[in-house]
Amino acid sequence: MQTIPIGPGFGAEVRGVSLLDAASSAEAFAYVEAAFEEHSILLFRGQEVTDTTQIAYSRGFGPLELGKVGSRSAGSFLGVISNIGDDGSLLPPEDNSWLVAAANQLWHTDSSFLARPAKASVLSARTVPATGGETEFCSTRLAWERLSPARQSELQDLTVEHAYFHSRDMIDPNLMTPEQRAAMPAVNWRMTWRNPKNDRRSLYIASHAGRIIGMPDAEAKALLDELRAHATAEGHTYLHQWRDGDVIMWDNRACMHRGRPWPADTGRKMVRTTIKATDADGLAEVRPPASFAAAAE
Ligand code: OGA
Ligand code: MN
């Protein structure tokens, strides 16, 4: 079992362990889990991944999240991100899947808008386009560590409002149904997330972060834009070009990611499982001070 670095200071390819090994051997799992906590992004190549293997692997890391209300994967552990219809044909440009793809192209972290956000996501490539369709990652842990101690102390305990509508409304105010709006009210989180396993802190920001409690909206927006630009600055990201059989697991507490465009006449299908954060993952500390906690529950 070994790890080979892939990104600028974060991310590693895992060799000599498959998803199935990690799902069936305690020793392989312990190796992969330690690598995940350290590198934030793990790449597995050449996997013969099935839905069952992906779920079995993901379950080892914690409880799985169900698909969102009103989405294609509602009620399932498997989130399908695809422009290919059930009959195998390409979905037309007006299909909602293209708006979903556009929203995924904003820098984000998965499910920060849920009352129980995601610790990790596991994404497997099922149909890969010949060009484009990459996924790009940055480390919000390294971004935090690049800030001066004075800046860190100003930011560390700010309370940030996250909502699915903050990111979706940037793409199209009609992207969310009234049912989805009602099901996903805004939640508040501290601006930083400390991982109790290694005592390292990350900026917890995303396209879903829209406001800062106690700060005028324009100032909050400028600060969030500045921090997102800082985290994703040139030279600090890893662009993954997908190959058949690739699986990537990322730490939503310590990274942001975004999808990249691909030609509209080409199919792309990815399947995601998502692992919920628990207090053992540092969630308790990310809850904001008591006066704001009501909104987060
Ligand atoms: C995701 C996601 C981007 C992509 O699965 O959470 O943002 O490139 N995917 O498909
Ligand atoms: Mn995502």
XYZ file of C-alpha atoms and ligand atoms in Angstrom:
308
model
C 0.000 0.000 0.000
C 1.406 3.390 -0.932
C 0.402 6.994 -1.648
C 1.830 9.147 -4.451
C 1.272 12.939 -4.189
C -0.844 14.413 -7.021
C -1.636 18.052 -6.112
C 0.240 21.122 -4.802
C 0.668 20.060 -1.164
C -2.526 17.995 -0.960
C -4.073 15.008 -2.726
C -2.587 11.562 -3.260
C -3.099 8.551 -5.449
C -3.533 5.373 -3.437
C -1.825 2.318 -4.919
C -2.067 -1.296 -3.902
C -5.499 -0.954 -2.253
C -8.847 -1.094 -4.057
C -12.209 0.170 -2.826
C -13.186 -3.447 -2.315
C -10.044 -4.115 -0.195
C -10.864 -1.128 2.017
C -14.464 -2.330 2.357
C -13.421 -5.827 3.381
C -10.143 -5.566 5.322
C -9.673 -3.608 8.558
C -5.978 -3.121 7.792
C -6.632 -1.731 4.301
C -9.391 0.500 5.667
C -7.134 1.909 8.405
C -4.483 2.725 5.783
C -6.977 4.503 3.523
C -8.630 6.384 6.383
C -5.283 7.711 7.638
C -4.369 8.741 4.065
C -7.733 10.524 3.708
C -7.239 12.526 6.924
C -3.745 13.509 5.824
C -4.109 14.217 2.085
C -7.775 15.418 1.866
C -8.143 13.943 -1.635
C -7.563 10.315 -2.551
C -7.458 9.021 -6.114
C -7.986 5.342 -6.907
C -7.299 4.332 -10.500
C -8.473 1.302 -12.452
C -11.371 0.398 -10.179
C -14.092 -1.971 -11.317
C -16.606 0.044 -9.400
C -20.242 -0.968 -9.028
C -22.944 0.813 -7.035
C -22.681 -1.906 -4.375
C -18.891 -1.578 -4.017
C -19.099 2.196 -3.853
C -21.745 2.076 -1.123
C -19.859 -0.618 0.846
C -16.611 1.389 0.672
C -18.279 4.679 1.621
C -20.195 3.191 4.564
C -16.909 2.407 6.297
C -16.377 6.129 6.842
C -19.736 6.925 8.426
C -23.455 7.287 7.792
C -24.421 8.018 4.197
C -26.465 10.960 3.000
C -29.666 10.488 1.012
C -30.239 12.392 -2.253
C -31.899 15.789 -1.988
C -35.613 16.395 -2.200
C -36.645 17.084 -5.799
C -33.335 15.858 -7.322
C -32.792 12.897 -9.649
C -31.311 10.921 -6.746
C -33.948 11.799 -4.097
C -34.127 9.062 -1.473
C -31.072 7.161 -2.778
C -27.492 6.865 -1.485
C -26.277 7.193 -5.080
C -26.182 10.704 -6.536
C -26.096 10.490 -10.305
C -24.549 13.470 -12.105
C -25.162 12.821 -15.741
C -26.349 14.268 -19.006
C -27.318 10.806 -20.223
C -30.991 9.837 -19.959
C -32.284 6.515 -18.659
C -32.592 5.258 -22.247
C -28.915 6.036 -22.944
C -29.552 9.089 -25.146
C -28.038 12.510 -24.446
C -30.318 14.889 -22.562
C -31.173 18.050 -24.544
C -29.506 21.407 -23.680
C -32.703 22.635 -21.963
C -32.672 19.669 -19.556
C -32.229 20.574 -15.891
C -29.039 18.443 -15.764
C -27.174 21.209 -17.630
C -28.186 23.780 -15.011
C -27.057 21.352 -12.317
C -23.722 21.003 -14.160
C -23.423 24.817 -14.355
C -24.047 25.127 -10.598
C -21.411 22.427 -9.971
C -18.938 24.640 -11.810
C -18.987 27.135 -8.916
C -16.309 26.412 -6.283
C -18.108 24.589 -3.480
C -18.011 21.991 -0.769
C -20.773 19.388 -0.724
C -23.836 19.761 1.489
C -22.612 22.640 3.662
C -26.241 23.810 3.363
C -27.607 20.819 5.291
C -28.198 20.744 9.059
C -25.869 17.724 8.982
C -23.222 18.576 6.388
C -20.983 16.139 4.522
C -17.618 14.931 5.784
C -16.588 13.323 2.522
C -17.756 12.553 -0.994
C -16.783 9.611 -3.183
C -17.146 10.194 -6.913
C -16.720 7.454 -9.488
C -16.342 7.972 -13.229
C -18.803 5.818 -15.154
C -18.764 7.566 -18.558
C -15.926 9.991 -19.246
C -15.964 12.542 -22.118
C -12.922 12.562 -24.440
C -12.249 16.210 -23.624
C -13.275 18.486 -20.738
C -15.394 17.432 -17.780
C -12.463 17.586 -15.369
C -12.963 18.212 -11.656
C -10.743 20.806 -9.983
C -9.851 20.855 -6.288
C -8.260 23.265 -3.826
C -7.235 22.798 -0.206
C -9.058 25.111 2.201
C -6.716 23.745 4.901
C -3.614 25.005 3.103
C -5.507 28.225 2.254
C -6.097 28.739 5.989
C -2.475 28.004 6.798
C -1.344 30.595 4.195
C -3.130 33.392 6.126
C -1.252 35.457 8.708
C -1.957 34.757 12.403
C -3.590 38.213 12.683
C -5.944 37.459 9.783
C -6.664 34.010 11.175
C -7.760 35.427 14.508
C -10.135 37.896 12.789
C -11.768 35.123 10.765
C -11.668 31.978 12.871
C -14.958 32.360 14.729
C -17.068 34.335 12.264
C -20.465 32.752 11.616
C -21.354 32.118 7.991
C -24.795 31.443 6.572
C -24.902 28.624 4.011
C -27.915 27.860 1.851
C -28.543 25.860 -1.289
C -30.436 28.872 -2.653
C -27.333 31.086 -2.302
C -25.493 28.988 -4.916
C -28.464 27.990 -7.093
C -29.832 31.540 -7.392
C -26.451 32.634 -8.806
C -27.101 30.327 -11.780
C -30.862 30.697 -12.217
C -33.517 31.773 -9.694
C -35.816 29.088 -11.175
C -33.366 26.259 -10.572
C -34.907 25.356 -7.197
C -38.532 24.289 -6.831
C -40.641 25.866 -4.032
C -40.596 22.394 -2.417
C -36.779 22.423 -2.373
C -36.664 25.956 -0.969
C -38.971 24.952 1.879
C -36.998 21.752 2.570
C -33.588 23.455 2.700
C -33.583 26.604 4.870
C -30.283 28.409 5.544
C -27.898 27.021 8.196
C -25.049 28.709 10.075
C -21.501 27.414 10.563
C -18.273 28.782 11.939
C -15.962 29.990 9.211
C -13.355 27.381 10.128
C -13.462 23.649 10.760
C -10.870 22.017 13.031
C -10.218 18.351 12.342
C -9.886 16.725 15.795
C -7.819 13.844 14.350
C -4.897 16.058 13.334
C -5.730 19.427 14.937
C -5.544 21.171 11.539
C -8.049 23.872 10.676
C -9.641 24.742 7.318
C -11.648 27.631 5.938
C -15.217 26.368 5.664
C -16.493 28.372 2.718
C -18.268 27.449 -0.513
C -20.589 28.796 -3.186
C -23.364 27.951 -0.703
C -21.921 30.492 1.781
C -23.860 33.697 1.182
C -23.845 35.863 4.302
C -21.868 36.500 7.469
C -23.823 37.031 10.664
C -23.491 40.593 11.960
C -21.816 41.927 8.796
C -23.475 44.057 6.093
C -24.229 41.862 3.059
C -21.977 43.747 0.633
C -19.011 43.490 3.013
C -19.699 39.791 3.648
C -19.931 39.063 -0.057
C -16.624 40.863 -0.697
C -14.930 38.925 2.114
C -16.292 35.556 0.926
C -15.240 36.363 -2.659
C -11.771 37.330 -1.442
C -11.367 34.118 0.585
C -12.632 31.920 -2.258
C -10.165 33.638 -4.618
C -7.369 33.151 -2.072
C -8.160 29.443 -1.678
C -8.389 28.798 -5.418
C -5.483 30.992 -6.577
C -3.402 29.808 -9.510
C -0.811 27.252 -8.521
C -2.883 26.059 -5.557
C -5.372 23.799 -7.347
C -5.337 20.263 -8.710
C -7.210 19.596 -11.966
C -8.241 15.986 -12.334
C -8.626 14.582 -15.832
C -10.904 11.593 -15.415
C -10.150 8.183 -16.877
C -12.448 5.191 -16.893
C -12.123 3.381 -13.571
C -11.125 6.476 -11.566
C -12.634 7.099 -8.150
C -11.865 10.179 -6.047
C -12.738 10.676 -2.418
C -12.473 14.176 -0.981
C -12.750 15.779 2.429
C -15.524 18.392 2.329
C -14.179 19.917 5.541
C -10.801 20.666 3.983
C -11.343 21.202 0.230
C -13.467 22.952 -2.320
C -14.078 21.549 -5.780
C -15.738 22.489 -9.036
C -16.705 20.706 -12.222
C -15.359 21.925 -15.569
C -17.378 22.150 -18.781
C -17.373 19.576 -21.576
C -18.877 19.506 -25.088
C -22.694 19.374 -25.061
C -22.756 16.559 -27.625
C -20.795 14.214 -25.349
C -22.057 12.002 -22.541
C -20.675 12.209 -19.017
C -21.886 10.159 -16.077
C -20.520 10.259 -12.538
C -21.912 8.640 -9.416
C -21.446 10.117 -5.958
C -21.883 8.736 -2.487
C -21.693 11.195 0.389
C -20.668 10.559 3.991
C -22.219 12.693 6.707
C -20.109 14.496 9.318
C -20.460 13.516 12.964
C -19.142 15.105 16.155
C -16.111 12.774 15.930
C -15.284 14.606 12.688
C -15.289 17.961 14.480
C -18.877 18.928 13.680
C -19.786 19.970 17.239
C -17.178 22.735 17.189
C -18.374 24.072 13.839
C -21.750 24.838 15.313
C -21.916 28.570 15.884
C -22.270 30.321 19.262
C -25.543 29.595 21.088
C -27.287 32.795 20.006
C -27.148 31.662 16.366
C -27.504 27.920 16.922
C -31.276 27.842 16.497
C -30.947 28.573 12.782
C -28.512 25.707 12.273
C -30.722 22.943 13.596
C -19.933 16.557 -7.074
C -19.420 17.576 -8.001
C -18.313 17.938 -10.085
C -18.023 17.121 -11.288
O -20.063 15.401 -7.478
O -20.164 16.886 -5.906
O -19.384 18.725 -7.649
O -16.986 17.394 -11.921
N -18.990 17.132 -9.176
O -18.826 16.252 -11.625
Mn -19.889 18.846 -5.473
